[in-house]
Structure formats: structure tokens, C-alpha cells
């Protein structure tokens, strides 16, 4: 990471013009990608309720819905235990189901709704598919209080993929989704 301070051997701690300019540009160009549930729409709540219904039918309470132009194109729910497949997360199942009947371009710019903030694997797939928007209920930190989870936020991963911009809204119907998960440890 570049320091904003002078890097000469004089030992001073003066900010350089270049360092200050770089810091200001970073703040202006890379504002937080994450929006709160307050930014959620009635449509967000409607599709999140569908994801929650999928989660109720899952072997672990993760459900997902992919939406394009206001229409559902695929659903998925966690099937990892049933299929003995550690990659069968709700988001991955929904993506696979969408790709089974459509080409990859159907996912580009679409919205993925999920009951829990995606893990690193699922977020990687979401980024590679070039979804335009992600909407989740329970955050990775809330999930991590209840069972083992890789504690890397979707926002952190999205910031590392500037070539695949995505809007992220978190906390939509979080309490309803959290009620499906085991209690905090």
C-alpha cells in the first residue's frame, strides 16, 4: 500500500502532494459498495421472501433467487448435505439452474437475492458471472456468530474486482432469515 507520507531518508512525517491526492481520489472513486436495508425496495422484499421460502426447504437455511428485469429466472437452496457436495450452496445451485436453461449472458446485470451474505466461493462466482446487483439478508458477521464461516464480506471481495462492478444491498429481512439459522454460539 502506498503511504501518503514522505518516503525520503530524512525521517519527516510530512504528507506528500501525491500521497494526499491519491488518498482523495481513492475516497472519491471507491465509495462503499454496500447499501443498508433502508435502500431496499418493495420488490427487494418480495424476492427476498422467495429466497427465505427456498431456505426453509434447504438442508441448511440458505436460499437464493436470480431476477432479471423484474422476473425470476432461477431459484436455489443449499443442497450440500443432501448431495454430499460442499459447493452446493443456494447461490451456486441457483446459478447452475439458470445456466442449465439459459446462456451466461442472462446472468450479466441480473440481481441475486440470498438469505445469507455469500461466502467467498459464492461471491467469486457472482463476480465472475457479472451480476449487476446482490441483495442479502443476514450479514457474514451475523452468520459467523452462529456457525463456522469464512469471514470475508462481499464488499471486500467486490472491491478487489473493479472490472466487475456490482451494487450490494445488505440486511433485507435479516431478522426473518436469521430466525432460520441456529442460535448464536
PDB file of C-alpha atoms in Angstrom:
ATOM      1  CA  UNK A   1       0.000   0.000   0.000  1.00  0.00           C
ATOM      2  CA  UNK A   2       1.279   3.460  -0.865  1.00  0.00           C
ATOM      3  CA  UNK A   3       1.912   5.821   2.030  1.00  0.00           C
ATOM      4  CA  UNK A   4       0.747   9.416   1.904  1.00  0.00           C
ATOM      5  CA  UNK A   5       3.880  10.428   3.830  1.00  0.00           C
ATOM      6  CA  UNK A   6       7.294  11.447   2.590  1.00  0.00           C
ATOM      7  CA  UNK A   7       9.467   8.413   1.860  1.00  0.00           C
ATOM      8  CA  UNK A   8      12.821  10.133   1.957  1.00  0.00           C
ATOM      9  CA  UNK A   9      15.532   9.178   4.391  1.00  0.00           C
ATOM     10  CA  UNK A  10      15.111  12.439   6.289  1.00  0.00           C
ATOM     11  CA  UNK A  11      12.618  10.763   8.638  1.00  0.00           C
ATOM     12  CA  UNK A  12       9.984  13.507   8.395  1.00  0.00           C
ATOM     13  CA  UNK A  13       6.312  12.606   8.552  1.00  0.00           C
ATOM     14  CA  UNK A  14       5.038  15.225   6.126  1.00  0.00           C
ATOM     15  CA  UNK A  15       2.271  14.186   3.747  1.00  0.00           C
ATOM     16  CA  UNK A  16       3.297  14.458   0.097  1.00  0.00           C
ATOM     17  CA  UNK A  17       1.087  16.084  -2.524  1.00  0.00           C
ATOM     18  CA  UNK A  18       0.976  12.842  -4.479  1.00  0.00           C
ATOM     19  CA  UNK A  19       0.068  10.839  -1.382  1.00  0.00           C
ATOM     20  CA  UNK A  20      -2.739  13.203  -0.416  1.00  0.00           C
ATOM     21  CA  UNK A  21      -4.063  13.326  -3.998  1.00  0.00           C
ATOM     22  CA  UNK A  22      -4.035   9.516  -4.221  1.00  0.00           C
ATOM     23  CA  UNK A  23      -5.904   9.206  -0.925  1.00  0.00           C
ATOM     24  CA  UNK A  24      -8.531  11.748  -2.000  1.00  0.00           C
ATOM     25  CA  UNK A  25      -9.059  10.025  -5.341  1.00  0.00           C
ATOM     26  CA  UNK A  26      -9.432   6.639  -3.616  1.00  0.00           C
ATOM     27  CA  UNK A  27     -12.110   8.044  -1.324  1.00  0.00           C
ATOM     28  CA  UNK A  28     -13.969   9.732  -4.194  1.00  0.00           C
ATOM     29  CA  UNK A  29     -13.753   6.912  -6.718  1.00  0.00           C
ATOM     30  CA  UNK A  30     -14.275   3.917  -4.433  1.00  0.00           C
ATOM     31  CA  UNK A  31     -17.156   4.767  -2.110  1.00  0.00           C
ATOM     32  CA  UNK A  32     -18.662   1.903  -0.150  1.00  0.00           C
ATOM     33  CA  UNK A  33     -20.469  -0.594  -2.343  1.00  0.00           C
ATOM     34  CA  UNK A  34     -22.727  -1.736   0.485  1.00  0.00           C
ATOM     35  CA  UNK A  35     -26.113  -0.157   0.971  1.00  0.00           C
ATOM     36  CA  UNK A  36     -28.233  -0.829   4.015  1.00  0.00           C
ATOM     37  CA  UNK A  37     -31.695  -2.381   4.117  1.00  0.00           C
ATOM     38  CA  UNK A  38     -33.019   1.184   4.137  1.00  0.00           C
ATOM     39  CA  UNK A  39     -32.140   1.263   0.420  1.00  0.00           C
ATOM     40  CA  UNK A  40     -34.266  -1.845  -0.188  1.00  0.00           C
ATOM     41  CA  UNK A  41     -37.407  -1.624  -2.302  1.00  0.00           C
ATOM     42  CA  UNK A  42     -40.745  -3.433  -2.031  1.00  0.00           C
ATOM     43  CA  UNK A  43     -39.522  -5.608  -4.916  1.00  0.00           C
ATOM     44  CA  UNK A  44     -36.399  -6.477  -2.899  1.00  0.00           C
ATOM     45  CA  UNK A  45     -38.565  -7.652  -0.008  1.00  0.00           C
ATOM     46  CA  UNK A  46     -40.819  -9.658  -2.348  1.00  0.00           C
ATOM     47  CA  UNK A  47     -37.899 -11.559  -3.881  1.00  0.00           C
ATOM     48  CA  UNK A  48     -36.162 -11.961  -0.512  1.00  0.00           C
ATOM     49  CA  UNK A  49     -39.309 -13.664   0.804  1.00  0.00           C
ATOM     50  CA  UNK A  50     -38.989 -16.155  -2.075  1.00  0.00           C
ATOM     51  CA  UNK A  51     -35.340 -16.757  -1.096  1.00  0.00           C
ATOM     52  CA  UNK A  52     -36.448 -17.300   2.519  1.00  0.00           C
ATOM     53  CA  UNK A  53     -39.039 -19.855   1.338  1.00  0.00           C
ATOM     54  CA  UNK A  54     -36.270 -21.666  -0.555  1.00  0.00           C
ATOM     55  CA  UNK A  55     -34.139 -21.570   2.612  1.00  0.00           C
ATOM     56  CA  UNK A  56     -36.947 -23.232   4.594  1.00  0.00           C
ATOM     57  CA  UNK A  57     -36.771 -26.177   2.172  1.00  0.00           C
ATOM     58  CA  UNK A  58     -32.957 -26.365   2.194  1.00  0.00           C
ATOM     59  CA  UNK A  59     -30.766 -28.749   4.150  1.00  0.00           C
ATOM     60  CA  UNK A  60     -29.164 -25.649   5.684  1.00  0.00           C
ATOM     61  CA  UNK A  61     -31.052 -22.313   5.621  1.00  0.00           C
ATOM     62  CA  UNK A  62     -29.587 -20.670   2.537  1.00  0.00           C
ATOM     63  CA  UNK A  63     -31.937 -19.840  -0.315  1.00  0.00           C
ATOM     64  CA  UNK A  64     -31.361 -17.754  -3.423  1.00  0.00           C
ATOM     65  CA  UNK A  65     -33.327 -16.254  -6.302  1.00  0.00           C
ATOM     66  CA  UNK A  66     -31.960 -14.769  -9.527  1.00  0.00           C
ATOM     67  CA  UNK A  67     -34.014 -11.959 -11.036  1.00  0.00           C
ATOM     68  CA  UNK A  68     -33.679 -10.233 -14.395  1.00  0.00           C
ATOM     69  CA  UNK A  69     -35.871  -7.324 -15.471  1.00  0.00           C
ATOM     70  CA  UNK A  70     -38.218  -7.918 -12.532  1.00  0.00           C
ATOM     71  CA  UNK A  71     -38.767 -11.590 -13.379  1.00  0.00           C
ATOM     72  CA  UNK A  72     -37.455 -14.636 -11.576  1.00  0.00           C
ATOM     73  CA  UNK A  73     -35.185 -16.754 -13.768  1.00  0.00           C
ATOM     74  CA  UNK A  74     -33.902 -19.326 -11.249  1.00  0.00           C
ATOM     75  CA  UNK A  75     -34.057 -20.422  -7.624  1.00  0.00           C
ATOM     76  CA  UNK A  76     -31.664 -22.390  -5.497  1.00  0.00           C
ATOM     77  CA  UNK A  77     -31.329 -23.708  -1.971  1.00  0.00           C
ATOM     78  CA  UNK A  78     -28.493 -25.260  -0.047  1.00  0.00           C
ATOM     79  CA  UNK A  79     -28.178 -28.939  -1.001  1.00  0.00           C
ATOM     80  CA  UNK A  80     -24.671 -29.598   0.315  1.00  0.00           C
ATOM     81  CA  UNK A  81     -25.669 -32.282   2.803  1.00  0.00           C
ATOM     82  CA  UNK A  82     -28.233 -33.991   0.567  1.00  0.00           C
ATOM     83  CA  UNK A  83     -25.869 -34.137  -2.412  1.00  0.00           C
ATOM     84  CA  UNK A  84     -22.701 -34.579  -0.345  1.00  0.00           C
ATOM     85  CA  UNK A  85     -21.337 -31.589  -2.286  1.00  0.00           C
ATOM     86  CA  UNK A  86     -19.678 -28.769  -0.346  1.00  0.00           C
ATOM     87  CA  UNK A  87     -20.173 -26.434  -3.329  1.00  0.00           C
ATOM     88  CA  UNK A  88     -23.978 -26.873  -3.451  1.00  0.00           C
ATOM     89  CA  UNK A  89     -24.709 -23.576  -1.718  1.00  0.00           C
ATOM     90  CA  UNK A  90     -28.005 -21.833  -2.513  1.00  0.00           C
ATOM     91  CA  UNK A  91     -26.351 -19.247  -4.748  1.00  0.00           C
ATOM     92  CA  UNK A  92     -24.346 -21.861  -6.663  1.00  0.00           C
ATOM     93  CA  UNK A  93     -27.419 -24.062  -7.159  1.00  0.00           C
ATOM     94  CA  UNK A  94     -29.403 -21.074  -8.489  1.00  0.00           C
ATOM     95  CA  UNK A  95     -26.567 -20.113 -10.862  1.00  0.00           C
ATOM     96  CA  UNK A  96     -26.267 -23.713 -12.142  1.00  0.00           C
ATOM     97  CA  UNK A  97     -30.037 -23.942 -12.648  1.00  0.00           C
ATOM     98  CA  UNK A  98     -30.068 -20.664 -14.586  1.00  0.00           C
ATOM     99  CA  UNK A  99     -27.195 -21.815 -16.785  1.00  0.00           C
ATOM    100  CA  UNK A 100     -28.899 -25.147 -17.457  1.00  0.00           C
ATOM    101  CA  UNK A 101     -31.677 -23.372 -19.379  1.00  0.00           C
ATOM    102  CA  UNK A 102     -30.063 -20.087 -20.475  1.00  0.00           C
ATOM    103  CA  UNK A 103     -26.736 -18.897 -21.713  1.00  0.00           C
ATOM    104  CA  UNK A 104     -24.364 -16.981 -19.469  1.00  0.00           C
ATOM    105  CA  UNK A 105     -25.466 -13.587 -20.766  1.00  0.00           C
ATOM    106  CA  UNK A 106     -28.779 -13.959 -18.895  1.00  0.00           C
ATOM    107  CA  UNK A 107     -26.862 -13.529 -15.637  1.00  0.00           C
ATOM    108  CA  UNK A 108     -24.968 -10.402 -16.691  1.00  0.00           C
ATOM    109  CA  UNK A 109     -26.561  -7.440 -14.924  1.00  0.00           C
ATOM    110  CA  UNK A 110     -29.110  -9.608 -13.089  1.00  0.00           C
ATOM    111  CA  UNK A 111     -29.843  -9.428  -9.361  1.00  0.00           C
ATOM    112  CA  UNK A 112     -29.161 -12.274  -6.948  1.00  0.00           C
ATOM    113  CA  UNK A 113     -31.164 -12.390  -3.701  1.00  0.00           C
ATOM    114  CA  UNK A 114     -29.874 -14.612  -0.909  1.00  0.00           C
ATOM    115  CA  UNK A 115     -30.777 -15.244   2.719  1.00  0.00           C
ATOM    116  CA  UNK A 116     -27.172 -15.000   3.869  1.00  0.00           C
ATOM    117  CA  UNK A 117     -24.315 -12.861   2.650  1.00  0.00           C
ATOM    118  CA  UNK A 118     -22.416 -15.045   0.177  1.00  0.00           C
ATOM    119  CA  UNK A 119     -19.287 -16.885   1.232  1.00  0.00           C
ATOM    120  CA  UNK A 120     -16.041 -16.251  -0.647  1.00  0.00           C
ATOM    121  CA  UNK A 121     -16.747 -19.092  -3.098  1.00  0.00           C
ATOM    122  CA  UNK A 122     -20.243 -17.882  -3.952  1.00  0.00           C
ATOM    123  CA  UNK A 123     -19.193 -14.249  -4.160  1.00  0.00           C
ATOM    124  CA  UNK A 124     -16.422 -15.245  -6.542  1.00  0.00           C
ATOM    125  CA  UNK A 125     -18.999 -16.946  -8.779  1.00  0.00           C
ATOM    126  CA  UNK A 126     -21.284 -13.895  -8.546  1.00  0.00           C
ATOM    127  CA  UNK A 127     -18.420 -11.648  -9.623  1.00  0.00           C
ATOM    128  CA  UNK A 128     -17.354 -13.931 -12.482  1.00  0.00           C
ATOM    129  CA  UNK A 129     -20.961 -14.099 -13.724  1.00  0.00           C
ATOM    130  CA  UNK A 130     -21.066 -10.268 -13.740  1.00  0.00           C
ATOM    131  CA  UNK A 131     -24.264  -9.906 -11.739  1.00  0.00           C
ATOM    132  CA  UNK A 132     -25.240  -6.243 -11.507  1.00  0.00           C
ATOM    133  CA  UNK A 133     -26.630  -6.438  -8.009  1.00  0.00           C
ATOM    134  CA  UNK A 134     -26.515  -8.570  -4.881  1.00  0.00           C
ATOM    135  CA  UNK A 135     -29.165  -8.355  -2.154  1.00  0.00           C
ATOM    136  CA  UNK A 136     -28.687 -10.350   1.048  1.00  0.00           C
ATOM    137  CA  UNK A 137     -30.500 -10.736   4.366  1.00  0.00           C
ATOM    138  CA  UNK A 138     -28.125 -11.835   7.159  1.00  0.00           C
ATOM    139  CA  UNK A 139     -24.567 -10.482   7.071  1.00  0.00           C
ATOM    140  CA  UNK A 140     -21.442 -12.617   7.106  1.00  0.00           C
ATOM    141  CA  UNK A 141     -20.738 -11.378  10.647  1.00  0.00           C
ATOM    142  CA  UNK A 142     -24.216 -12.406  11.844  1.00  0.00           C
ATOM    143  CA  UNK A 143     -23.797 -15.820  10.226  1.00  0.00           C
ATOM    144  CA  UNK A 144     -20.308 -16.197  11.721  1.00  0.00           C
ATOM    145  CA  UNK A 145     -21.787 -15.843  15.210  1.00  0.00           C
ATOM    146  CA  UNK A 146     -23.868 -18.964  14.599  1.00  0.00           C
ATOM    147  CA  UNK A 147     -21.551 -21.407  12.809  1.00  0.00           C
ATOM    148  CA  UNK A 148     -18.167 -21.604  11.111  1.00  0.00           C
ATOM    149  CA  UNK A 149     -17.846 -19.214   8.205  1.00  0.00           C
ATOM    150  CA  UNK A 150     -15.060 -17.601   6.217  1.00  0.00           C
ATOM    151  CA  UNK A 151     -15.361 -14.026   7.463  1.00  0.00           C
ATOM    152  CA  UNK A 152     -14.727 -12.083   4.271  1.00  0.00           C
ATOM    153  CA  UNK A 153     -17.509  -9.713   3.288  1.00  0.00           C
ATOM    154  CA  UNK A 154     -18.987  -9.475  -0.181  1.00  0.00           C
ATOM    155  CA  UNK A 155     -17.992  -5.843  -0.243  1.00  0.00           C
ATOM    156  CA  UNK A 156     -14.329  -6.723   0.426  1.00  0.00           C
ATOM    157  CA  UNK A 157     -14.280  -9.190  -2.459  1.00  0.00           C
ATOM    158  CA  UNK A 158     -16.164  -6.877  -4.824  1.00  0.00           C
ATOM    159  CA  UNK A 159     -13.666  -4.079  -4.199  1.00  0.00           C
ATOM    160  CA  UNK A 160     -10.917  -6.408  -5.453  1.00  0.00           C
ATOM    161  CA  UNK A 161     -12.742  -6.898  -8.763  1.00  0.00           C
ATOM    162  CA  UNK A 162     -13.170  -3.381 -10.177  1.00  0.00           C
ATOM    163  CA  UNK A 163     -13.643  -4.900 -13.644  1.00  0.00           C
ATOM    164  CA  UNK A 164     -16.980  -6.371 -12.473  1.00  0.00           C
ATOM    165  CA  UNK A 165     -18.893  -3.582 -10.723  1.00  0.00           C
ATOM    166  CA  UNK A 166     -21.779  -4.721  -8.532  1.00  0.00           C
ATOM    167  CA  UNK A 167     -24.212  -2.938  -6.257  1.00  0.00           C
ATOM    168  CA  UNK A 168     -24.690  -4.620  -2.862  1.00  0.00           C
ATOM    169  CA  UNK A 169     -27.639  -4.161  -0.513  1.00  0.00           C
ATOM    170  CA  UNK A 170     -27.497  -5.930   2.836  1.00  0.00           C
ATOM    171  CA  UNK A 171     -29.849  -6.507   5.744  1.00  0.00           C
ATOM    172  CA  UNK A 172     -33.080  -7.006   3.762  1.00  0.00           C
ATOM    173  CA  UNK A 173     -35.428  -9.035   6.021  1.00  0.00           C
ATOM    174  CA  UNK A 174     -32.366 -10.055   8.047  1.00  0.00           C
ATOM    175  CA  UNK A 175     -34.318 -10.975  11.182  1.00  0.00           C
ATOM    176  CA  UNK A 176     -36.646 -13.278   9.240  1.00  0.00           C
ATOM    177  CA  UNK A 177     -33.682 -15.038   7.664  1.00  0.00           C
ATOM    178  CA  UNK A 178     -31.723 -15.240  10.933  1.00  0.00           C
ATOM    179  CA  UNK A 179     -34.687 -16.978  12.580  1.00  0.00           C
ATOM    180  CA  UNK A 180     -33.956 -19.974  10.298  1.00  0.00           C
ATOM    181  CA  UNK A 181     -30.328 -20.284  11.416  1.00  0.00           C
ATOM    182  CA  UNK A 182     -29.063 -21.959  14.603  1.00  0.00           C
ATOM    183  CA  UNK A 183     -28.883 -19.615  17.611  1.00  0.00           C
ATOM    184  CA  UNK A 184     -25.643 -17.702  18.265  1.00  0.00           C
ATOM    185  CA  UNK A 185     -22.901 -19.732  19.931  1.00  0.00           C
TER     186      UNK A 185
END
